PDB file of C-alpha atoms in Angstrom:
ATOM      1  CA  GLN A   1      -0.041  14.303 -11.345  1.00 92.00           C
ATOM      2  CA  VAL A   2      -1.850  11.844  -9.114  1.00 96.00           C
ATOM      3  CA  GLU A   3      -2.940  12.832  -5.639  1.00 97.00           C
ATOM      4  CA  LEU A   4      -3.188  10.010  -3.134  1.00 98.00           C
ATOM      5  CA  GLU A   5      -4.787  10.110   0.281  1.00 97.00           C
ATOM      6  CA  GLU A   6      -4.521   7.292   2.798  1.00 97.00           C
ATOM      7  CA  SER A   7      -6.738   6.464   5.726  1.00 96.00           C
ATOM      8  CA  GLY A   8      -7.264   3.637   8.174  1.00 95.00           C
ATOM      9  CA  GLY A   9      -4.074   3.527  10.196  1.00 93.00           C
ATOM     10  CA  GLY A  10      -4.100   3.105  13.946  1.00 97.00           C
ATOM     11  CA  SER A  11      -2.948   1.039  16.881  1.00 98.00           C
ATOM     12  CA  VAL A  12      -3.730  -2.624  17.453  1.00 98.00           C
ATOM     13  CA  ARG A  13      -2.489  -5.501  19.540  1.00 98.00           C
ATOM     14  CA  SER A  14      -0.403  -8.266  18.061  1.00 98.00           C
ATOM     15  CA  GLY A  15      -2.616 -10.657  16.117  1.00 98.00           C
ATOM     16  CA  GLY A  16      -5.105  -7.945  15.285  1.00 98.00           C
ATOM     17  CA  SER A  17      -6.216  -6.557  11.944  1.00 98.00           C
ATOM     18  CA  LEU A  18      -6.374  -3.207  10.210  1.00 98.00           C
ATOM     19  CA  ARG A  19      -7.571  -2.086   6.822  1.00 98.00           C
ATOM     20  CA  LEU A  20      -5.865   0.755   5.011  1.00 98.00           C
ATOM     21  CA  SER A  21      -7.559   2.646   2.221  1.00 98.00           C
ATOM     22  CA  CYS A  22      -6.237   5.033  -0.389  1.00 98.00           C
ATOM     23  CA  VAL A  23      -8.153   7.155  -2.873  1.00 98.00           C
ATOM     24  CA  ALA A  24      -6.558   8.572  -5.998  1.00 97.00           C
ATOM     25  CA  SER A  25      -7.529  11.785  -7.745  1.00 96.00           C
ATOM     26  CA  GLY A  26      -6.124  13.905 -10.534  1.00 94.00           C
ATOM     27  CA  ASP A  27      -4.461  12.045 -13.407  1.00 93.00           C
ATOM     28  CA  VAL A  28      -5.890   8.676 -12.400  1.00 92.00           C
ATOM     29  CA  TRP A  29      -5.218   7.305 -15.890  1.00 91.00           C
ATOM     30  CA  LYS A  30      -1.599   7.061 -14.723  1.00 91.00           C
ATOM     31  CA  THR A  31      -2.456   4.556 -11.972  1.00 93.00           C
ATOM     32  CA  ASN A  32      -1.731   1.374 -13.930  1.00 95.00           C
ATOM     33  CA  TRP A  33      -0.115   0.087 -10.776  1.00 97.00           C
ATOM     34  CA  MET A  34      -0.999   0.991  -7.235  1.00 97.00           C
ATOM     35  CA  GLY A  35       0.826  -0.188  -4.194  1.00 98.00           C
ATOM     36  CA  TRP A  36       1.541   0.055  -0.519  1.00 98.00           C
ATOM     37  CA  PHE A  37       4.942   0.710   0.971  1.00 98.00           C
ATOM     38  CA  ARG A  38       6.142   1.133   4.513  1.00 98.00           C
ATOM     39  CA  GLN A  39       9.034   2.759   6.265  1.00 98.00           C
ATOM     40  CA  ALA A  40       9.948   2.407   9.910  1.00 95.00           C
ATOM     41  CA  PRO A  41      12.279   4.842  11.692  1.00 91.00           C
ATOM     42  CA  GLY A  42      15.877   4.136  10.795  1.00 93.00           C
ATOM     43  CA  LYS A  43      14.944   1.651   8.088  1.00 95.00           C
ATOM     44  CA  GLU A  44      14.678   1.834   4.334  1.00 96.00           C
ATOM     45  CA  ARG A  45      11.331   2.043   2.637  1.00 96.00           C
ATOM     46  CA  GLU A  46      10.085  -1.343   1.486  1.00 97.00           C
ATOM     47  CA  GLY A  47       7.387  -2.444  -0.867  1.00 98.00           C
ATOM     48  CA  VAL A  48       4.556  -4.312   0.811  1.00 98.00           C
ATOM     49  CA  ALA A  49       2.083  -5.088  -1.949  1.00 98.00           C
ATOM     50  CA  ARG A  50       1.192  -3.885  -5.409  1.00 98.00           C
ATOM     51  CA  ILE A  51      -1.698  -4.452  -7.785  1.00 98.00           C
ATOM     52  CA  SER A  52      -2.180  -3.706 -11.444  1.00 97.00           C
ATOM     53  CA  ARG A  53      -5.274  -2.255 -13.045  1.00 96.00           C
ATOM     54  CA  LEU A  54      -6.059  -5.775 -14.255  1.00 96.00           C
ATOM     55  CA  GLY A  55      -5.692  -7.262 -10.783  1.00 96.00           C
ATOM     56  CA  ILE A  56      -2.212  -8.768 -10.920  1.00 97.00           C
ATOM     57  CA  ARG A  57      -0.848  -8.819  -7.376  1.00 98.00           C
ATOM     58  CA  GLU A  58       2.566  -9.060  -5.801  1.00 97.00           C
ATOM     59  CA  TYR A  59       3.430  -9.227  -2.113  1.00 98.00           C
ATOM     60  CA  ALA A  60       6.570  -8.908  -0.068  1.00 98.00           C
ATOM     61  CA  PRO A  61       7.507 -12.283   1.440  1.00 97.00           C
ATOM     62  CA  SER A  62       7.124 -10.858   4.939  1.00 97.00           C
ATOM     63  CA  VAL A  63       3.402 -10.178   4.436  1.00 98.00           C
ATOM     64  CA  GLN A  64       2.426 -12.975   2.055  1.00 97.00           C
ATOM     65  CA  GLY A  65      -0.585 -14.819   3.448  1.00 97.00           C
ATOM     66  CA  ARG A  66      -1.388 -12.101   5.976  1.00 98.00           C
ATOM     67  CA  PHE A  67      -2.033  -9.023   3.831  1.00 98.00           C
ATOM     68  CA  THR A  68      -4.410  -8.675   0.902  1.00 98.00           C
ATOM     69  CA  ILE A  69      -4.371  -5.826  -1.585  1.00 98.00           C
ATOM     70  CA  SER A  70      -7.417  -4.921  -3.634  1.00 98.00           C
ATOM     71  CA  ARG A  71      -8.506  -2.053  -5.831  1.00 98.00           C
ATOM     72  CA  ASP A  72     -11.658  -0.540  -7.280  1.00 97.00           C
ATOM     73  CA  ASN A  73     -10.967   0.985 -10.685  1.00 96.00           C
ATOM     74  CA  VAL A  74     -14.281   2.832 -10.708  1.00 96.00           C
ATOM     75  CA  LYS A  75     -13.768   4.489  -7.333  1.00 97.00           C
ATOM     76  CA  ASN A  76      -9.986   4.821  -7.900  1.00 97.00           C
ATOM     77  CA  THR A  77      -9.227   3.254  -4.567  1.00 98.00           C
ATOM     78  CA  VAL A  78      -6.756   0.679  -3.327  1.00 98.00           C
ATOM     79  CA  ASP A  79      -7.095  -1.092   0.001  1.00 98.00           C
ATOM     80  CA  LEU A  80      -4.744  -3.158   2.115  1.00 98.00           C
ATOM     81  CA  GLN A  81      -6.299  -5.661   4.490  1.00 98.00           C
ATOM     82  CA  MET A  82      -3.745  -6.558   7.138  1.00 98.00           C
ATOM     83  CA  ASN A  83      -4.365  -9.586   9.344  1.00 98.00           C
ATOM     84  CA  ASN A  84      -2.344 -11.277  12.055  1.00 98.00           C
ATOM     85  CA  LEU A  85      -0.313  -8.152  12.613  1.00 98.00           C
ATOM     86  CA  THR A  86       2.927  -8.315  14.556  1.00 97.00           C
ATOM     87  CA  PRO A  87       5.058  -5.582  16.158  1.00 97.00           C
ATOM     88  CA  GLU A  88       7.402  -5.920  13.165  1.00 96.00           C
ATOM     89  CA  ASP A  89       4.611  -4.465  11.004  1.00 97.00           C
ATOM     90  CA  THR A  90       4.760  -1.198  12.906  1.00 97.00           C
ATOM     91  CA  SER A  91       5.590   1.491  10.395  1.00 98.00           C
ATOM     92  CA  MET A  92       4.363   4.433   8.384  1.00 98.00           C
ATOM     93  CA  TYR A  93       2.449   3.072   5.421  1.00 98.00           C
ATOM     94  CA  TYR A  94       2.349   4.906   2.116  1.00 98.00           C
ATOM     95  CA  CYS A  95       0.085   4.528  -0.877  1.00 98.00           C
ATOM     96  CA  ALA A  96       1.778   4.930  -4.242  1.00 98.00           C
ATOM     97  CA  SER A  97       0.977   4.733  -7.926  1.00 97.00           C
ATOM     98  CA  GLY A  98       2.855   4.409 -11.179  1.00 95.00           C
ATOM     99  CA  GLN A  99       2.313   3.876 -14.881  1.00 91.00           C
ATOM    100  CA  GLN A 100       5.093   1.397 -15.530  1.00 88.00           C
ATOM    101  CA  THR A 101       6.684  -0.404 -12.672  1.00 87.00           C
ATOM    102  CA  SER A 102       9.169  -3.207 -12.285  1.00 90.00           C
ATOM    103  CA  GLY A 103       8.500  -4.945  -9.040  1.00 92.00           C
ATOM    104  CA  PHE A 104       8.337  -2.241  -6.416  1.00 95.00           C
ATOM    105  CA  ASP A 105      10.386   0.201  -8.515  1.00 92.00           C
ATOM    106  CA  GLY A 106       8.899   2.889 -10.727  1.00 92.00           C
ATOM    107  CA  PHE A 107       6.205   4.294  -8.461  1.00 96.00           C
ATOM    108  CA  ASN A 108       6.068   8.042  -9.042  1.00 94.00           C
ATOM    109  CA  ASP A 109       3.281   9.454  -6.912  1.00 97.00           C
ATOM    110  CA  TRP A 110       2.970   9.113  -3.152  1.00 97.00           C
ATOM    111  CA  GLY A 111       0.540   9.800  -0.397  1.00 98.00           C
ATOM    112  CA  GLN A 112       1.398  11.427   2.917  1.00 97.00           C
ATOM    113  CA  GLY A 113       1.304   8.184   4.838  1.00 97.00           C
ATOM    114  CA  THR A 114      -0.684   6.678   7.664  1.00 97.00           C
ATOM    115  CA  GLN A 115       0.807   5.249  10.842  1.00 98.00           C
ATOM    116  CA  VAL A 116       0.299   1.640  11.885  1.00 98.00           C
ATOM    117  CA  THR A 117       1.411   0.644  15.371  1.00 98.00           C
ATOM    118  CA  VAL A 118       1.240  -2.927  16.631  1.00 98.00           C
ATOM    119  CA  SER A 119       1.876  -3.621  20.292  1.00 97.00           C
ATOM    120  CA  SER A 120       2.808  -6.977  21.778  1.00 94.00           C
TER     121      SER A 120
END
């Protein structure tokens, strides 16, 4: 099992930036893919960004060009740099990992989440 712990959430004004971080421990050999998801109250969880161990990246259209995902395979961390935030980005953000994924499906392990709130 992979344990994931997020940090870096908070409150910002529209147009601001935040950086989320996630550190993996345990069976880190299972973290071929790591990703960030978000879920707002009353909405379904959605994939935001994912990155493979080799650095292949995929972004949701809603964040493309504003968010950047990166990972450090030595430190077993994955970060999400979020720029030009809007109130629509307000959500609980979750770090996740998986061995074999198809798009944003197939992630098996999840962190507890960190809240991001963007005010107008």
